[in-house]
Amino acid sequence: MTDTRVQDLIGLLDEKVVVTDPDILAGYRQDWARDPDAGTPLAVVRARSTDDVAAVMRWATTHSVPVVPRGAGSGLSGGATAVDGGIVLSTENMRAITVDPVTRTAVVQPGLLNAEVKAAAAEHGLWYPPDPSSFEMCSIGGNAATNAGGLCCVKYGVTTDYILGLEVVLADGVVVRLGGARLKDSAGLSLTKLFVGSEGVLGVITEVTLRLIPAQPPASTVVATFAELSDATDAILAITRSLRPAMLEFMDRTSVNAVEDAMNMGLDRDAAAMLVARSDSPGAHRTEETGIMATACTEAGAAEVFVTDDPDEGEAFAAARRFAIPAVERTGSLLLEDVGVPLPALADLVQGIEKIADARQVTVAVIAHAGDGNTHPLIVFDPEDRDMEERAHQAFGEIMTLAISLGGTITGEHGVGRLKKAWLPDQVGDDVMELTRRIKNALDPAGILNPGAVL
Amino acid sequence: MTDTRVQDLIGLLDEKVVVTDPDILAGYRQDWARDPDAGTPLAVVRARSTDDVAAVMRWATTHSVPVVPRGAGSGLSGGATAVDGGIVLSTENMRAITVDPVTRTAVVQPGLLNAEVKAAAAEHGLWYPPDPSSFEMCSIGGNAATNAGGLCCVKYGVTTDYILGLEVVLADGVVVRLGGARLKDSAGLSLTKLFVGSEGVLGVITEVTLRLIPAQPPASTVVATFAELSDATDAILAITRSLRPAMLEFMDRTSVNAVEDAMNMGLDRDAAAMLVARSDSPGAHRTEETGIMATACTEAGAAEVFVTDDPDEGEAFAAARRFAIPAVERTGSLLLEDVGVPLPALADLVQGIEKIADARQVTVAVIAHAGDGNTHPLIVFDPEDRDMEERAHQAFGEIMTLAISLGGTITGEHGVGRLKKAWLPDQVGDDVMELTRRIKNALDPAGILNPGAVL
């Protein structure tokens, strides 16, 4: 019953690499965005090497077959949603890493998980900072493809800031090496950076050269709760005006309660908002920074402020924040936002979201990487209730429109994928969309790379 | 006598904006690379606004006239070399800046000088780190167009790491706004980063949104001299293995002597090499870092090691290092390299350069942003001596070929321009050149933007 084109592909690669078992295919139709419109692929290729990826792309070009690149499948915007009659090209089995402590770089295959990159760096006393909340399950290839962020990015920057070089397989199977293990390189166009965040529509990333930095110094953590939301946003501005925190996270009442339900940590269920801030400044300067942050919270009207130098205690609060998405997900199906605004507009965004939630009669839990203005409103709905689901989708669009109206972005770190692409033109404008299409067409004239994503 | 097309342009803009006086035109034919093959432009447009730039590009598209964008004209690779029958489009008069201390960003027009951006940020207690040695005379637009580096980049990163958004005028005069004052933004392709370092071949940058960081803490400086070059490179590796210096600069004997001739600072003329390193770690940690750096120098066999916490004294050595290019230029005409290698190859690069200098019988002074492997070999020749000039050009090519063979780059921070483009394919390969052409053709199908640069 297998398509003769797929038989060709199996001939080029290996039976174990090209999977056509429908039960296994089913697991590759969607990523964590659970796009209900996901198609059914002809096959999944679990590439072992760059050569495998190049063979798939040559074959796909010959047969005009769409290819959806996939990392760990933990994406939240539907960037790795299978299309009918296409191939899902998974890099999950490409997992090599080499760390060079002298140049402070790592050369990594895309399937290695973010946490594994961090662990390999740590063996040499080094650190790879970007830390999506999903760091234990997301892959470095997916991180590169979405320009992933995380909690420490407010001080340390996002994925693109750590990518010095890439190996990329183009639509026609040509393999290019871009950049390399050099901190400075102005030779030619910034193609490395162009592929970062390109969500699989321009090529398939098969190797990443990462910049590493010395291990993070010990960190101290400040936790503050607020009876009023606006006091919390005031505290955020006061903190970021004075220093660069190594983390500055926000949870609203709904998220705090969802986490407390799940983890039973003794969090203040009555607080309108909780902040978790961190300083990793070296030596005694850390105490100075936590002091400034604690004072900022108190002066903004915090109900309670707590400072700890104990790394485990501090990490428990960061873990609570990271667990917010799965915790809220226990209360219903989620539509997951990733909107960001310039910091002074954060209060307007959060208040606007409350109004949208009221108007649409849905629960919206808000967590945020507050220090960089990147928020994750989580719209909760009962999937059995079609009317509520419809209202949730209305709120989903309205929150993006609100962020755009505040000079913000529809996605700070998850990518556009398929779920957010209808709003991309509203954010960037028609001329930028046209520019985007010109580059897409120049690199993938047949349109076989991740069709339907971003554009 | 003026070309009717130029009359059209004057009609569109203003007589003061469109300059055709041959004496003034002469000053716009070359940048600091002094490309002997520079052409003579039809006119220089000193744009006052984005609208002026857009009008020029629409006019140029209509008449198929080449346009060479120009910042301060301080480029060192011939990226702003006029072409016969073209327009030089200068952004020197676009000089507005707005600093927002809350989002810690600045919106800057391209003509403002790097030093002026730093000064405007400093008024708000903020810092724009990238610091090309020419920071007092180079413009932020040129910095963006070349992805400029500098001395502090070893710790703080290069220009692209600080660019959050751009306004760009495309070849056909369409104005696009990319990114914005948001630390995180994964919406659509990374077009902002694509234009950074594109050297005017994809569009004209008319506004830059910069990320700023809190003011640099006080810095301490370590100066060490070495009787043996290899001891200095050992010290560099020992330092970068232990910490991230805020500056780690290298000067060889020729550069030290040229600076001493010019500045009479009491530098050690017999030293084979001098290092200037800096720590700006907060509080007492700074003393710890300068101690580690001083010990690394001593253990590597330094002849003399000197540590100062006095900012003025430390700055005098940094200024000496920055003055090396003009100081060496007093001894003859220069061919200025900008080659970079992965750090462990630094000693091989410096030794290889010595061999090339011996074989070609030319003086090559070497200064380097040693901490990031980016070196500036300065090839000195007597412009009256045609044979020596020829040998200097041979050495120029051989040094780039050497850097490529060591896994390095032909340009770490100056750009390819016209002077280095013959070596770009050797570094990046034919497939990357083809990819580059596809993007160039997609964005500038008529090839009117900075023709002859990069490609």
PDB file of N, CA and C in Angstrom, chain A residues 388-424:
ATOM      1  N   MET A 388     -17.906  27.801  24.510  1.00  0.00           N
ATOM      2  CA  MET A 388     -16.767  28.318  25.262  1.00  0.00           C
ATOM      3  C   MET A 388     -15.490  28.239  24.417  1.00  0.00           C
ATOM      4  N   GLU A 389     -15.352  27.167  23.675  1.00  0.00           N
ATOM      5  CA  GLU A 389     -14.170  27.015  22.816  1.00  0.00           C
ATOM      6  C   GLU A 389     -14.116  28.150  21.794  1.00  0.00           C
ATOM      7  N   GLU A 390     -15.267  28.469  21.245  1.00  0.00           N
ATOM      8  CA  GLU A 390     -15.362  29.568  20.288  1.00  0.00           C
ATOM      9  C   GLU A 390     -14.973  30.904  20.939  1.00  0.00           C
ATOM     10  N   ARG A 391     -15.466  31.117  22.165  1.00  0.00           N
ATOM     11  CA  ARG A 391     -15.131  32.349  22.886  1.00  0.00           C
ATOM     12  C   ARG A 391     -13.643  32.400  23.224  1.00  0.00           C
ATOM     13  N   ALA A 392     -13.077  31.240  23.548  1.00  0.00           N
ATOM     14  CA  ALA A 392     -11.639  31.177  23.845  1.00  0.00           C
ATOM     15  C   ALA A 392     -10.829  31.590  22.609  1.00  0.00           C
ATOM     16  N   HIS A 393     -11.259  31.109  21.435  1.00  0.00           N
ATOM     17  CA  HIS A 393     -10.554  31.480  20.211  1.00  0.00           C
ATOM     18  C   HIS A 393     -10.700  32.965  19.906  1.00  0.00           C
ATOM     19  N   GLN A 394     -11.875  33.519  20.226  1.00  0.00           N
ATOM     20  CA  GLN A 394     -12.031  34.963  20.049  1.00  0.00           C
ATOM     21  C   GLN A 394     -11.063  35.726  20.953  1.00  0.00           C
ATOM     22  N   ALA A 395     -10.985  35.274  22.215  1.00  0.00           N
ATOM     23  CA  ALA A 395     -10.072  35.931  23.163  1.00  0.00           C
ATOM     24  C   ALA A 395      -8.623  35.801  22.677  1.00  0.00           C
ATOM     25  N   PHE A 396      -8.285  34.643  22.132  1.00  0.00           N
ATOM     26  CA  PHE A 396      -6.923  34.374  21.620  1.00  0.00           C
ATOM     27  C   PHE A 396      -6.518  35.447  20.599  1.00  0.00           C
ATOM     28  N   GLY A 397      -7.406  35.702  19.666  1.00  0.00           N
ATOM     29  CA  GLY A 397      -7.120  36.726  18.663  1.00  0.00           C
ATOM     30  C   GLY A 397      -7.106  38.129  19.251  1.00  0.00           C
ATOM     31  N   GLU A 398      -8.045  38.377  20.159  1.00  0.00           N
ATOM     32  CA  GLU A 398      -8.142  39.722  20.742  1.00  0.00           C
ATOM     33  C   GLU A 398      -6.897  40.080  21.564  1.00  0.00           C
ATOM     34  N   ILE A 399      -6.332  39.070  22.223  1.00  0.00           N
ATOM     35  CA  ILE A 399      -5.125  39.339  23.028  1.00  0.00           C
ATOM     36  C   ILE A 399      -3.955  39.693  22.101  1.00  0.00           C
ATOM     37  N   MET A 400      -3.852  39.011  20.969  1.00  0.00           N
ATOM     38  CA  MET A 400      -2.783  39.363  20.026  1.00  0.00           C
ATOM     39  C   MET A 400      -2.991  40.770  19.453  1.00  0.00           C
ATOM     40  N   THR A 401      -4.241  41.055  19.126  1.00  0.00           N
ATOM     41  CA  THR A 401      -4.540  42.395  18.594  1.00  0.00           C
ATOM     42  C   THR A 401      -4.218  43.474  19.622  1.00  0.00           C
ATOM     43  N   LEU A 402      -4.531  43.181  20.893  1.00  0.00           N
ATOM     44  CA  LEU A 402      -4.201  44.113  21.974  1.00  0.00           C
ATOM     45  C   LEU A 402      -2.683  44.336  22.059  1.00  0.00           C
ATOM     46  N   ALA A 403      -1.934  43.246  22.022  1.00  0.00           N
ATOM     47  CA  ALA A 403      -0.461  43.366  22.114  1.00  0.00           C
ATOM     48  C   ALA A 403       0.077  44.211  20.961  1.00  0.00           C
ATOM     49  N   ILE A 404      -0.443  43.963  19.769  1.00  0.00           N
ATOM     50  CA  ILE A 404       0.011  44.742  18.603  1.00  0.00           C
ATOM     51  C   ILE A 404      -0.298  46.222  18.802  1.00  0.00           C
ATOM     52  N   SER A 405      -1.501  46.498  19.339  1.00  0.00           N
ATOM     53  CA  SER A 405      -1.899  47.905  19.533  1.00  0.00           C
ATOM     54  C   SER A 405      -1.024  48.597  20.572  1.00  0.00           C
ATOM     55  N   LEU A 406      -0.374  47.809  21.436  1.00  0.00           N
ATOM     56  CA  LEU A 406       0.516  48.379  22.452  1.00  0.00           C
ATOM     57  C   LEU A 406       1.972  48.390  21.972  1.00  0.00           C
ATOM     58  N   GLY A 407       2.180  48.211  20.680  1.00  0.00           N
ATOM     59  CA  GLY A 407       3.542  48.208  20.145  1.00  0.00           C
ATOM     60  C   GLY A 407       4.280  46.923  20.407  1.00  0.00           C
ATOM     61  N   GLY A 408       3.522  45.852  20.595  1.00  0.00           N
ATOM     62  CA  GLY A 408       4.139  44.583  20.987  1.00  0.00           C
ATOM     63  C   GLY A 408       4.187  43.562  19.877  1.00  0.00           C
ATOM     64  N   THR A 409       4.433  42.316  20.294  1.00  0.00           N
ATOM     65  CA  THR A 409       4.592  41.218  19.351  1.00  0.00           C
ATOM     66  C   THR A 409       3.616  40.090  19.682  1.00  0.00           C
ATOM     67  N   ILE A 410       3.196  39.356  18.655  1.00  0.00           N
ATOM     68  CA  ILE A 410       2.290  38.221  18.868  1.00  0.00           C
ATOM     69  C   ILE A 410       3.044  37.001  19.404  1.00  0.00           C
ATOM     70  N   THR A 411       4.370  37.033  19.299  1.00  0.00           N
ATOM     71  CA  THR A 411       5.144  35.928  19.849  1.00  0.00           C
ATOM     72  C   THR A 411       6.540  36.380  20.243  1.00  0.00           C
ATOM     73  N   GLY A 412       6.843  36.228  21.518  1.00  0.00           N
ATOM     74  CA  GLY A 412       8.154  36.619  22.014  1.00  0.00           C
ATOM     75  C   GLY A 412       9.192  35.526  21.867  1.00  0.00           C
ATOM     76  N   GLU A 413       8.724  34.257  21.942  1.00  0.00           N
ATOM     77  CA  GLU A 413       9.710  33.169  21.993  1.00  0.00           C
ATOM     78  C   GLU A 413       9.211  31.835  21.464  1.00  0.00           C
ATOM     79  N   HIS A 414       7.939  31.716  21.151  1.00  0.00           N
ATOM     80  CA  HIS A 414       7.431  30.415  20.687  1.00  0.00           C
ATOM     81  C   HIS A 414       7.415  30.292  19.174  1.00  0.00           C
ATOM     82  N   GLY A 415       7.401  31.400  18.493  1.00  0.00           N
ATOM     83  CA  GLY A 415       7.283  31.364  17.032  1.00  0.00           C
ATOM     84  C   GLY A 415       5.836  31.512  16.585  1.00  0.00           C
ATOM     85  N   VAL A 416       5.696  31.736  15.286  1.00  0.00           N
ATOM     86  CA  VAL A 416       4.372  31.982  14.690  1.00  0.00           C
ATOM     87  C   VAL A 416       3.661  30.669  14.369  1.00  0.00           C
ATOM     88  N   GLY A 417       4.442  29.729  13.850  1.00  0.00           N
ATOM     89  CA  GLY A 417       3.890  28.425  13.496  1.00  0.00           C
ATOM     90  C   GLY A 417       2.679  28.561  12.597  1.00  0.00           C
ATOM     91  N   ARG A 418       1.671  27.736  12.865  1.00  0.00           N
ATOM     92  CA  ARG A 418       0.418  27.834  12.115  1.00  0.00           C
ATOM     93  C   ARG A 418      -0.655  28.582  12.903  1.00  0.00           C
ATOM     94  N   LEU A 419      -0.582  28.493  14.235  1.00  0.00           N
ATOM     95  CA  LEU A 419      -1.668  29.036  15.049  1.00  0.00           C
ATOM     96  C   LEU A 419      -1.714  30.560  15.063  1.00  0.00           C
ATOM     97  N   LYS A 420      -0.568  31.214  14.822  1.00  0.00           N
ATOM     98  CA  LYS A 420      -0.542  32.676  14.954  1.00  0.00           C
ATOM     99  C   LYS A 420      -0.356  33.402  13.636  1.00  0.00           C
ATOM    100  N   LYS A 421      -0.299  32.625  12.549  1.00  0.00           N
ATOM    101  CA  LYS A 421       0.085  33.294  11.297  1.00  0.00           C
ATOM    102  C   LYS A 421      -0.960  34.276  10.775  1.00  0.00           C
ATOM    103  N   ALA A 422      -2.202  34.082  11.148  1.00  0.00           N
ATOM    104  CA  ALA A 422      -3.229  35.021  10.676  1.00  0.00           C
ATOM    105  C   ALA A 422      -2.993  36.427  11.230  1.00  0.00           C
ATOM    106  N   TRP A 423      -2.274  36.517  12.366  1.00  0.00           N
ATOM    107  CA  TRP A 423      -2.051  37.832  12.996  1.00  0.00           C
ATOM    108  C   TRP A 423      -0.703  38.458  12.610  1.00  0.00           C
ATOM    109  N   LEU A 424       0.171  37.671  11.971  1.00  0.00           N
ATOM    110  CA  LEU A 424       1.504  38.195  11.651  1.00  0.00           C
ATOM    111  C   LEU A 424       1.451  39.440  10.760  1.00  0.00           C
TER     112      LEU A 424
END
